[in-house]
PDB file of C-alpha atoms in Angstrom:
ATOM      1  CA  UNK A 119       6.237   8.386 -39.310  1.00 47.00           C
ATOM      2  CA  UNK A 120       8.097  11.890 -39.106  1.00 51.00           C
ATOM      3  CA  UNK A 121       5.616  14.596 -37.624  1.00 52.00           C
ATOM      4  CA  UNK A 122       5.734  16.991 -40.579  1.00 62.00           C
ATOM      5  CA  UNK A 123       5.424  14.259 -43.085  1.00 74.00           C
ATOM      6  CA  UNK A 124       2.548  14.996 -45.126  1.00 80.00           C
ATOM      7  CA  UNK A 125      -0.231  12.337 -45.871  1.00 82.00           C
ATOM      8  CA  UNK A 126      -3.343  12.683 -47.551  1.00 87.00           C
ATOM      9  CA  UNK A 127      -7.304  12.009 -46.436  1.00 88.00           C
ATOM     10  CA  UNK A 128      -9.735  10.692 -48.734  1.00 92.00           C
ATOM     11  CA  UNK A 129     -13.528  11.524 -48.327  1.00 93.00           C
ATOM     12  CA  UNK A 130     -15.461  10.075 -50.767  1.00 95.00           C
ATOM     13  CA  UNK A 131     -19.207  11.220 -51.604  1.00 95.00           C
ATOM     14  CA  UNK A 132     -18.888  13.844 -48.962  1.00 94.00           C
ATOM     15  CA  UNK A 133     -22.771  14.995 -48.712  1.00 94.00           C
ATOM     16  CA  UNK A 134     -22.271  19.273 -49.294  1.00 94.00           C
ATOM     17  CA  UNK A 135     -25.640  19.829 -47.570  1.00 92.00           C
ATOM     18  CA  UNK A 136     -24.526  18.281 -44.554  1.00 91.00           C
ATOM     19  CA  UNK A 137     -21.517  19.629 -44.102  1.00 90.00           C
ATOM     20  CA  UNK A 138     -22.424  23.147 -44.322  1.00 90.00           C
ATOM     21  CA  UNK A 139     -24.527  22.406 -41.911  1.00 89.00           C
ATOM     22  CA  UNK A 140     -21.564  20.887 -39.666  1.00 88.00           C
ATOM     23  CA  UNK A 141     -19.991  24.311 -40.847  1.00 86.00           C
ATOM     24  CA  UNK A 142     -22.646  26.454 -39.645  1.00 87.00           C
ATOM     25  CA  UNK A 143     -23.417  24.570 -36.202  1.00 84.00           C
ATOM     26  CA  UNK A 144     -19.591  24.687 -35.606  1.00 83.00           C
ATOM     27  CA  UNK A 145     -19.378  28.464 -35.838  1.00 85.00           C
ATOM     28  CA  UNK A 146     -22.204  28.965 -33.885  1.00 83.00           C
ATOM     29  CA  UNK A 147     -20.934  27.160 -31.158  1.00 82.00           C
ATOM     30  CA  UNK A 148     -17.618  28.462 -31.472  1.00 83.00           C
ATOM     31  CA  UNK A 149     -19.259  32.161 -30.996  1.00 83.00           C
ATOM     32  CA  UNK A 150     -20.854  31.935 -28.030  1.00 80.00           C
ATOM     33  CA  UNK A 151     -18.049  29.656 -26.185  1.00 83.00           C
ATOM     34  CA  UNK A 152     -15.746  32.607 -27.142  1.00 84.00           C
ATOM     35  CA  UNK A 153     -18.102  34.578 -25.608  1.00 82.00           C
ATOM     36  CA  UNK A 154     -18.312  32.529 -22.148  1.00 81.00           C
ATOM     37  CA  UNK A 155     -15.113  32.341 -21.787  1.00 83.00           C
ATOM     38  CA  UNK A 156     -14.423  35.884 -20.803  1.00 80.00           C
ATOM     39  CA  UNK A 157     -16.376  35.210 -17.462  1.00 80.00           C
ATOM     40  CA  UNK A 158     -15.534  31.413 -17.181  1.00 80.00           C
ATOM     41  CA  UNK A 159     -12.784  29.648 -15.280  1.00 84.00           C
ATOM     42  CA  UNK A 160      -9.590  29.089 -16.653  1.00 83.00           C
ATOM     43  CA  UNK A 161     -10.460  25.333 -17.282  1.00 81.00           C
ATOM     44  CA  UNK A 162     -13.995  25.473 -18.201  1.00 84.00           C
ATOM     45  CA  UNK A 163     -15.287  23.782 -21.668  1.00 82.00           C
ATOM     46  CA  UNK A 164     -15.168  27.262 -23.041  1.00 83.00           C
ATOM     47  CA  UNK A 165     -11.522  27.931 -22.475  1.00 85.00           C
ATOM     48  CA  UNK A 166     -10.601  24.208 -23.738  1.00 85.00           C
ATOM     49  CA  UNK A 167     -12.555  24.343 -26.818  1.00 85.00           C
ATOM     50  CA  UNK A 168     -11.199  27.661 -27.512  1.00 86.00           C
ATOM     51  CA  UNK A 169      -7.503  27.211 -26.695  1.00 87.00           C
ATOM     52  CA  UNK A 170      -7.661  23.710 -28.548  1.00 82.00           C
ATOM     53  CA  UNK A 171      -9.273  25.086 -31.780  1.00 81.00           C
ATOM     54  CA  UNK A 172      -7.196  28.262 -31.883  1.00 84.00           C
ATOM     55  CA  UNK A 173      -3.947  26.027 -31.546  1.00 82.00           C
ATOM     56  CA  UNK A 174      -5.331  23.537 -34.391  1.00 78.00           C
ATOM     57  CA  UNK A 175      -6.306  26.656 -36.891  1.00 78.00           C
ATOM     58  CA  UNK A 176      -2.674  28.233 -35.818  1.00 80.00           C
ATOM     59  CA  UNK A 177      -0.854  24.774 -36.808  1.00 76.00           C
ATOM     60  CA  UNK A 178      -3.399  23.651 -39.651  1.00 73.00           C
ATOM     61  CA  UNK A 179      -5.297  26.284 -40.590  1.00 69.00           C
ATOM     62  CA  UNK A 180      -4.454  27.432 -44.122  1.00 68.00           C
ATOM     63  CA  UNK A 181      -3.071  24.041 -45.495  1.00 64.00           C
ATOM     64  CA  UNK A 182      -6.328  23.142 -47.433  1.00 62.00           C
ATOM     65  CA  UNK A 183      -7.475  26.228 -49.445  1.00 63.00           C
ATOM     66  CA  UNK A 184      -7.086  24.475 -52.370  1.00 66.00           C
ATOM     67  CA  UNK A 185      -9.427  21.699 -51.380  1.00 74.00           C
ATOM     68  CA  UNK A 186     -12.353  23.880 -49.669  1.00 74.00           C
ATOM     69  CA  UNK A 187     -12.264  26.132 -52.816  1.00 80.00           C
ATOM     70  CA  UNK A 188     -12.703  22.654 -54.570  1.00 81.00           C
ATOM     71  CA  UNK A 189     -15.914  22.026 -52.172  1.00 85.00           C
ATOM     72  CA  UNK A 190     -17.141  25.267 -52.762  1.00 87.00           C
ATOM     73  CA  UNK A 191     -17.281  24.998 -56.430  1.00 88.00           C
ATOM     74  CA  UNK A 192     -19.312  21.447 -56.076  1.00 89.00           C
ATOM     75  CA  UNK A 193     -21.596  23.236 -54.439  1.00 89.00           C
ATOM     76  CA  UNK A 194     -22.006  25.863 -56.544  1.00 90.00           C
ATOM     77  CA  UNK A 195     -22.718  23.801 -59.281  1.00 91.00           C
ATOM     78  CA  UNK A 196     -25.039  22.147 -57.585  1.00 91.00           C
ATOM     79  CA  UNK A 197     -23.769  18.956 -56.864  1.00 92.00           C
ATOM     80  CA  UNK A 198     -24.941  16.379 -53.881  1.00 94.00           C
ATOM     81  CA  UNK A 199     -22.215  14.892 -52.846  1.00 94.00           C
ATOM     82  CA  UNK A 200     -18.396  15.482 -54.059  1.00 93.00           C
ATOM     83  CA  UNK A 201     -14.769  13.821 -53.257  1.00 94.00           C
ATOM     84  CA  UNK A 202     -12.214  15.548 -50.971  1.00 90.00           C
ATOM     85  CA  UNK A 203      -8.574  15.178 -50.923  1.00 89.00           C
ATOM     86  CA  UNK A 204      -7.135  16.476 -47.448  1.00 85.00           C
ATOM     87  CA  UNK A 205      -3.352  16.659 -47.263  1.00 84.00           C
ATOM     88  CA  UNK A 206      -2.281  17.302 -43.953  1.00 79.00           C
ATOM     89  CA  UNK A 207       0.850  17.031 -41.780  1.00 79.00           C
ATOM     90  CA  UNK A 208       0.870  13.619 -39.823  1.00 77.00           C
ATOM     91  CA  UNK A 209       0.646  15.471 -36.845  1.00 75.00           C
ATOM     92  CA  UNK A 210      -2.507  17.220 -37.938  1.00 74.00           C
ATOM     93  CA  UNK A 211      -4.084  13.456 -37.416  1.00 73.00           C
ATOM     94  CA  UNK A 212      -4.162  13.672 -33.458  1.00 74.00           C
ATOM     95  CA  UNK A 213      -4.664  16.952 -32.885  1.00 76.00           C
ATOM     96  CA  UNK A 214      -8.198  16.284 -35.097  1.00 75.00           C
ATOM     97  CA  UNK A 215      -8.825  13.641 -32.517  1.00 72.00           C
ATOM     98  CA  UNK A 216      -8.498  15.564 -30.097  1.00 77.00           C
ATOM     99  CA  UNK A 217     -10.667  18.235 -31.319  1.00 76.00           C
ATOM    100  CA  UNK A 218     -13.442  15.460 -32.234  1.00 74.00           C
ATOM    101  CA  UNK A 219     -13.167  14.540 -28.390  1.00 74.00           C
ATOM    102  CA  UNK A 220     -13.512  18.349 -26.900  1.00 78.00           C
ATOM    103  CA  UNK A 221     -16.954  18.410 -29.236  1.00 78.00           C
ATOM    104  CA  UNK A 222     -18.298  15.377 -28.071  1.00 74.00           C
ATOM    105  CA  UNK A 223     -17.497  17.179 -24.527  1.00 76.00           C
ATOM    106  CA  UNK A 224     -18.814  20.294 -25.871  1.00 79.00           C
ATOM    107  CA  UNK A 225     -22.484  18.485 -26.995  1.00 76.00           C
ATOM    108  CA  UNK A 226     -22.778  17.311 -23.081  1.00 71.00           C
ATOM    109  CA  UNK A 227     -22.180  21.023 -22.093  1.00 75.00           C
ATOM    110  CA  UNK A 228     -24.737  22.089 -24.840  1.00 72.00           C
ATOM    111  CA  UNK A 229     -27.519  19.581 -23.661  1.00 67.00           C
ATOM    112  CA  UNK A 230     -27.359  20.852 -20.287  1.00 65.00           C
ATOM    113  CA  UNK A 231     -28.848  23.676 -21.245  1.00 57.00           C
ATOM    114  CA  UNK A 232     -27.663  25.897 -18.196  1.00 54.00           C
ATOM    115  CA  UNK A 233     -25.305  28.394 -20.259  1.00 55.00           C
ATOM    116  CA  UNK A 234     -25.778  29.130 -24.148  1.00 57.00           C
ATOM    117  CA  UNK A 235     -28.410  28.905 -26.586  1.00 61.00           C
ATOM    118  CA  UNK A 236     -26.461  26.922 -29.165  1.00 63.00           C
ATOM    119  CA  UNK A 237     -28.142  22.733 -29.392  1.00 66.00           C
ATOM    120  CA  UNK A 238     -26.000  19.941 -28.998  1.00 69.00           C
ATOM    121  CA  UNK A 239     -24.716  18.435 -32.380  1.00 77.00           C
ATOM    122  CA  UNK A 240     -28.267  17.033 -34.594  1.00 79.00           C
ATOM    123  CA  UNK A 241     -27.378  12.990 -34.497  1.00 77.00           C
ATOM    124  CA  UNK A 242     -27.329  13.209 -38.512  1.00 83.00           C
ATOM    125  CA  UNK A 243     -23.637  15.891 -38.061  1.00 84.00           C
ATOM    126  CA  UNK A 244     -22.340  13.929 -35.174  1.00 81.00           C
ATOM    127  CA  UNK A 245     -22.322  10.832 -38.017  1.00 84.00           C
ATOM    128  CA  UNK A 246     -20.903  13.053 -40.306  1.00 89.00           C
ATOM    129  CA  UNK A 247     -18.015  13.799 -37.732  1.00 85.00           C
ATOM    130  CA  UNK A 248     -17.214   9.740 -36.561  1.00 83.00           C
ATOM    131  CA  UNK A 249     -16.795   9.103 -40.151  1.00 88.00           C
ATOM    132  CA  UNK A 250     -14.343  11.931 -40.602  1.00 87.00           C
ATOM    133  CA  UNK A 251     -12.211  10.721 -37.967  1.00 82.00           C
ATOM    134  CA  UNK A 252     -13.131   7.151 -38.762  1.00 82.00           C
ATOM    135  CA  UNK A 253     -11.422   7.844 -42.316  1.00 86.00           C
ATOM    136  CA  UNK A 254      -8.483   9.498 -40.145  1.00 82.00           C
ATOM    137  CA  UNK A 255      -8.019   6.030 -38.286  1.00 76.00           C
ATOM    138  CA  UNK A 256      -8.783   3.690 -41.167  1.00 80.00           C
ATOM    139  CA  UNK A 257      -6.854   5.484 -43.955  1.00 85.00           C
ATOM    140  CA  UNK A 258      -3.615   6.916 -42.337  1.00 79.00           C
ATOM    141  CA  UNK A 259      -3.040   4.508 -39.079  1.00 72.00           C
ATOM    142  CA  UNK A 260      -4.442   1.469 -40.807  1.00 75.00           C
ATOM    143  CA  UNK A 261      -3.878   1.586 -44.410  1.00 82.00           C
ATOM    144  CA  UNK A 262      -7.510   0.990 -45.528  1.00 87.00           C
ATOM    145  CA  UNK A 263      -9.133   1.732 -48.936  1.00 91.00           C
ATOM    146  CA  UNK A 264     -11.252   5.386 -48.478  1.00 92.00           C
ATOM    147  CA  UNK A 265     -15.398   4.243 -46.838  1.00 92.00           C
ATOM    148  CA  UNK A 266     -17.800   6.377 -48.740  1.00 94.00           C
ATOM    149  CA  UNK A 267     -19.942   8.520 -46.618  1.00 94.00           C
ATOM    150  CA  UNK A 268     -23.207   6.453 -48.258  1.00 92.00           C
ATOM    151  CA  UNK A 269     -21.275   3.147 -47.463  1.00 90.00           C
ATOM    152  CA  UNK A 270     -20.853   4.526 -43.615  1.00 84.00           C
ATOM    153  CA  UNK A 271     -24.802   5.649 -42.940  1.00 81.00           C
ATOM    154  CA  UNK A 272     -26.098   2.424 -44.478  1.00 80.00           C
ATOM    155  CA  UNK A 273     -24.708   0.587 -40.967  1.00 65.00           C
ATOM    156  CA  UNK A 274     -27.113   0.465 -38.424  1.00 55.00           C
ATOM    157  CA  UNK A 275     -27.860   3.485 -36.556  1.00 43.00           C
ATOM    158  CA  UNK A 276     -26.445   3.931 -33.302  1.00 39.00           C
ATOM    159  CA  UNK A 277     -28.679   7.172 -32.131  1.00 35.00           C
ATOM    160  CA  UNK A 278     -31.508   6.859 -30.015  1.00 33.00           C
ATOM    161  CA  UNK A 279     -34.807   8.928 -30.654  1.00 33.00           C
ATOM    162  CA  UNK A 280     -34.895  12.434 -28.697  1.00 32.00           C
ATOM    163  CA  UNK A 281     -37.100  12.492 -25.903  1.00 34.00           C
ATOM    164  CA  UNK A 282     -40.277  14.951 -26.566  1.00 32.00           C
ATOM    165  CA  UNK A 283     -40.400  18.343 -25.400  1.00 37.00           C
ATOM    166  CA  UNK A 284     -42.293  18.664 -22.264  1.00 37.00           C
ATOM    167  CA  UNK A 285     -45.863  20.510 -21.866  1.00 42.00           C
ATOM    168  CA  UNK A 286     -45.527  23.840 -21.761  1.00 49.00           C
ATOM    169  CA  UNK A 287     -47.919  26.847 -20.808  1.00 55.00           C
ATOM    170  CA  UNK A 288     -47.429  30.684 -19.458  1.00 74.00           C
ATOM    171  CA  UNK A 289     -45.795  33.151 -21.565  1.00 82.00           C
ATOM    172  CA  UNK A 290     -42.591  35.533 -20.585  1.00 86.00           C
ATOM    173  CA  UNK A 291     -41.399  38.870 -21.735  1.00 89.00           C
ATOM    174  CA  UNK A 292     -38.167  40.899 -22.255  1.00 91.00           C
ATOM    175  CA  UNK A 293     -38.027  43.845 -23.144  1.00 92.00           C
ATOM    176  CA  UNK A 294     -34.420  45.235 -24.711  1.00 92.00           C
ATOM    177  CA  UNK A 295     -33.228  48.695 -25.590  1.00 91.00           C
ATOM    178  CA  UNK A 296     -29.636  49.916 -27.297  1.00 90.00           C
ATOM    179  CA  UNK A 297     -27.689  48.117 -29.473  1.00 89.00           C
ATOM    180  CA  UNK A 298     -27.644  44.533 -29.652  1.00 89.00           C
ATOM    181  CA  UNK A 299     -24.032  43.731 -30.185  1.00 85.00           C
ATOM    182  CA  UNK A 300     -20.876  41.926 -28.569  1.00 83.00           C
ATOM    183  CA  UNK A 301     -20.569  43.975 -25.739  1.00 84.00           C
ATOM    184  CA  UNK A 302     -24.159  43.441 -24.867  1.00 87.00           C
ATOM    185  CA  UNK A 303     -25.223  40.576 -26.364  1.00 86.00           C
ATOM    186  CA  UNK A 304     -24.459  38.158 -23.379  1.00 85.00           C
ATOM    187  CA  UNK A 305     -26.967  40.481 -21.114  1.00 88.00           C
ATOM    188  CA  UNK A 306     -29.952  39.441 -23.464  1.00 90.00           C
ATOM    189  CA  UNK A 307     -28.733  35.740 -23.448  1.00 86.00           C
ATOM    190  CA  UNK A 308     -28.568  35.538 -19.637  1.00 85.00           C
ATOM    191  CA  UNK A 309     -32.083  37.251 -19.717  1.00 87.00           C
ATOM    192  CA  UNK A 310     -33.824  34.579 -21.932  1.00 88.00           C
ATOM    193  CA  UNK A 311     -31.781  31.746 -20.586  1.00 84.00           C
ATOM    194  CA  UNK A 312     -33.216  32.842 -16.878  1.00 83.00           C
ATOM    195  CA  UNK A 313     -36.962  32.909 -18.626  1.00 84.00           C
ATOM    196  CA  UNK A 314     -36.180  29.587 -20.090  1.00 82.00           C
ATOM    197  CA  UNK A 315     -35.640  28.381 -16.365  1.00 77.00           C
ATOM    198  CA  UNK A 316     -39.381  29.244 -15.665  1.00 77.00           C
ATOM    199  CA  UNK A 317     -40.307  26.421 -18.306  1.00 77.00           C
ATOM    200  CA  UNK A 318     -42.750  28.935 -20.668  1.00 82.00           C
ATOM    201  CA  UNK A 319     -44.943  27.727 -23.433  1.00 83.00           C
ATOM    202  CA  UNK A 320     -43.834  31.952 -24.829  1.00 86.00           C
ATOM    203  CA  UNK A 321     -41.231  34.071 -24.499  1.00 90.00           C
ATOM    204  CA  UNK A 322     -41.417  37.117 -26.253  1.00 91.00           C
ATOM    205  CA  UNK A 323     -38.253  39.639 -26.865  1.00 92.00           C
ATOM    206  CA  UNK A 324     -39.609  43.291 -27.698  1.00 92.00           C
ATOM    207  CA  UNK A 325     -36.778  44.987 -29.337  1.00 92.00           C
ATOM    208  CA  UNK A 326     -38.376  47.914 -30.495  1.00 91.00           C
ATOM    209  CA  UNK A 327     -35.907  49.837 -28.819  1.00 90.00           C
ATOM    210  CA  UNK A 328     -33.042  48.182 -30.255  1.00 90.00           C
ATOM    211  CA  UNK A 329     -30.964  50.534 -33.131  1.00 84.00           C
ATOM    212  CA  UNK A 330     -28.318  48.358 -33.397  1.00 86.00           C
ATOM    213  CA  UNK A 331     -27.917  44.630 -34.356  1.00 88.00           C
ATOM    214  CA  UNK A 332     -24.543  43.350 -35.317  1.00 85.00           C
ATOM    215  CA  UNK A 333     -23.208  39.749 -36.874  1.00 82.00           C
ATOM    216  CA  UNK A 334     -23.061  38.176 -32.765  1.00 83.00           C
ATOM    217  CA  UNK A 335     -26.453  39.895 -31.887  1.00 85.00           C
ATOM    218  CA  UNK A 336     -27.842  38.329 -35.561  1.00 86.00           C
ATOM    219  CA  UNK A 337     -26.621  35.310 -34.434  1.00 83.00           C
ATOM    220  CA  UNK A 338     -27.801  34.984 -30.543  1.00 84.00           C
ATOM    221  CA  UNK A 339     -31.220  35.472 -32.353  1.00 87.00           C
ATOM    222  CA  UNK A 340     -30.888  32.442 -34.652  1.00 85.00           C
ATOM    223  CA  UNK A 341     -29.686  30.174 -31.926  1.00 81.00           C
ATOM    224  CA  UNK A 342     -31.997  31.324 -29.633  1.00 84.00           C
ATOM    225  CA  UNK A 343     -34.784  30.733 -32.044  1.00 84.00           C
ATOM    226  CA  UNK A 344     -33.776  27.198 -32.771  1.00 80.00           C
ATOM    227  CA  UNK A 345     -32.946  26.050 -29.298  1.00 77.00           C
ATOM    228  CA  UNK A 346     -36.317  27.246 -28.206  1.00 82.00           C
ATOM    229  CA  UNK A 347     -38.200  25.343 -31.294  1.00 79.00           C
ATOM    230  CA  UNK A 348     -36.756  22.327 -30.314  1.00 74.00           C
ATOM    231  CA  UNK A 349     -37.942  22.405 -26.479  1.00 77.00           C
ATOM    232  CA  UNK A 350     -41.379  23.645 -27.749  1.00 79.00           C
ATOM    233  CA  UNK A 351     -40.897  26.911 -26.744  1.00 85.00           C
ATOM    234  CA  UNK A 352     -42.721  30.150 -28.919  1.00 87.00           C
ATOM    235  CA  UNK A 353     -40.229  32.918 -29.630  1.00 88.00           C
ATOM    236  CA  UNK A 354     -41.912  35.965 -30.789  1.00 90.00           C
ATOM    237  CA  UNK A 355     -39.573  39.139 -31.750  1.00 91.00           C
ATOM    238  CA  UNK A 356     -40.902  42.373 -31.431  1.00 91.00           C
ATOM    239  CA  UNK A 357     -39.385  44.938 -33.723  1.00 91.00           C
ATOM    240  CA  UNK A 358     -38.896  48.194 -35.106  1.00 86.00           C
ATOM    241  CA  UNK A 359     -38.987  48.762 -38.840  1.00 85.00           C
ATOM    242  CA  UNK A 360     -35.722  49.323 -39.289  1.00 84.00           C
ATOM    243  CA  UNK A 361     -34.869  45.672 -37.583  1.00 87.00           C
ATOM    244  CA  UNK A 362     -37.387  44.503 -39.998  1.00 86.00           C
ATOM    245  CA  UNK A 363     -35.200  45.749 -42.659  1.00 86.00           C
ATOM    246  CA  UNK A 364     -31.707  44.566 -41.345  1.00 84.00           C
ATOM    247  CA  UNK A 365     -33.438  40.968 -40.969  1.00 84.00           C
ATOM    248  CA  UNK A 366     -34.793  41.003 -44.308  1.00 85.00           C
ATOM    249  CA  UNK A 367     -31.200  42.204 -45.984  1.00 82.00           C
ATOM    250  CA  UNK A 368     -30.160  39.093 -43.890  1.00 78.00           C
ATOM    251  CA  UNK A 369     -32.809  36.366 -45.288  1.00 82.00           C
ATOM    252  CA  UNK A 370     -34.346  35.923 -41.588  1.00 84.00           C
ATOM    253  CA  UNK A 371     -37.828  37.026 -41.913  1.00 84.00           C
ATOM    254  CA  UNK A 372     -39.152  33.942 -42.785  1.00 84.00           C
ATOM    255  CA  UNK A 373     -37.494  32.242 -40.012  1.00 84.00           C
ATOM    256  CA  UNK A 374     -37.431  34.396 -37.176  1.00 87.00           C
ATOM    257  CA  UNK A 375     -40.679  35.879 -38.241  1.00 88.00           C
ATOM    258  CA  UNK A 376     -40.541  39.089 -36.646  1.00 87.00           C
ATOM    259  CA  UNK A 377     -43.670  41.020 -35.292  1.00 88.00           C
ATOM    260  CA  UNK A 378     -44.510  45.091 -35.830  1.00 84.00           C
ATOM    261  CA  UNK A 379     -45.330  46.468 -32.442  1.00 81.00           C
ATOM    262  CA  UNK A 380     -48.788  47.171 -31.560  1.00 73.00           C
ATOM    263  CA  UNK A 381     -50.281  50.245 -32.752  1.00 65.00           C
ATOM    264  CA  UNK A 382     -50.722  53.427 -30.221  1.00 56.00           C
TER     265      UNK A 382
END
């Protein structure tokens, strides 16, 4: 098959929920390995991932506006699941591969814990990904009819149970002044990551003398949050009222739950 040849992808009951979530994990991850790269070596997961999705987004990037602006409108009508068409060059087909192959490198990285914030791929999005490029192999090497999604989760699970978080006890504190933003943001990550070495049951972040939070600060908080939930780790934020504002524009209060400082 010629390399610019276009051929088409069929998803069928493609669950919207879940893939925004695949969406949303993806970007986080892609933030902070942009990030790390800047002070990693040359070929360190963070340049690979980066090199390999920049190339892909170059090549393939704007080829299915049509068909997200079809998702999107699914999902704002409410709809579950919907059907995708994805027409791609032929060539697209391995270079997806090979991006499915850097995440699955990019999860180990993640679970080691010893350099961002951002969790390995939930077991539920990693399905959603092997039946993306499933479909890839099935429909457009082998000729098969589409597998909808609900047809693909109904075979028997191949992810083990997560081990539990360990016990936990002590309590750690940072306190961080100026702006929270790209150029600073990866001092506050190496802070909590070296508190997260300690093994806390608490680690508190007093930004009361933070002005400034931009999108990458916003979303070293999130991550942070999560990655500590999952180990059984507390994360309290202490903040100023004008933080308190900024993470109520930006629907977070309920998540991040952010603390007034004491009085006096």
């Amino acid at each position: 098959m010629i390399q610019d040849e276009k051929v088409q992808l069929h998803l069928v009951q493609v669950p919207i929920e879940l893939w925004k979530q695949a969406r949303a994990h993806q970007d986080a991850v892609r933030r902070e390995m942009d990030l790390l790269r800047a002070s990693a070596p040359a070929d360190s997961v963070p340049h690979r991932l980066m090199s390999l999705v920049e190339d892909f987004d170059a090549r393939f990037g704007d080829i299915n506006d049509r068909t997200w602006g079809d998702f999107s409108a699914a999902a704002e009508d409410g709809a579950e699941t919907t059907d995708l068409i994805i027409e791609m060059p032929f060539a697209a087909v391995a270079a997806a591969r090979a991006v499915a192959a850097m995440m699955a490198e990019v999860d180990e990285f993640c679970r080691a814990g010893d350099h961002l914030m951002t969790l390995a791929t939930p077991p539920e999005l990693v399905a959603l990904r092997e039946w993306v490029l499933g479909e890839l192999t099935r429909q457009i090497e082998e000729g098969a009819e589409p597998l909808p999604w609900p047809e693909h989760v109904s075979m028997p699970p191949a992810h083990g149970a997560a081990d539990p978080a360990s016990s936990r006890a002590g309590s750690e504190t940072i306190v961080f002044e100026g702006s929270l933003d790209l150029a600073t943001v990866g001092e506050l990550r190496d802070a909590i990551q070296e508190r997260r070495s300690r093994g806390p049951g608490r680690i508190v972040v007093d930004l009361t003398g933070v002005g400034f939070v931009d999108s990458i600060g916003i979303g070293l908080l999130i991550t942070t949050h999560t990655r500590l939930e999952e180990e059984g780790v507390q994360l309290r934020l202490v903040v100023s009222p004008r933080l308190t504002g900024l993470l109520e524009l930006s629907g977070l209060t309920d998540l991040l739950r952010p603390e007034d400082p004491p009085a006096g």
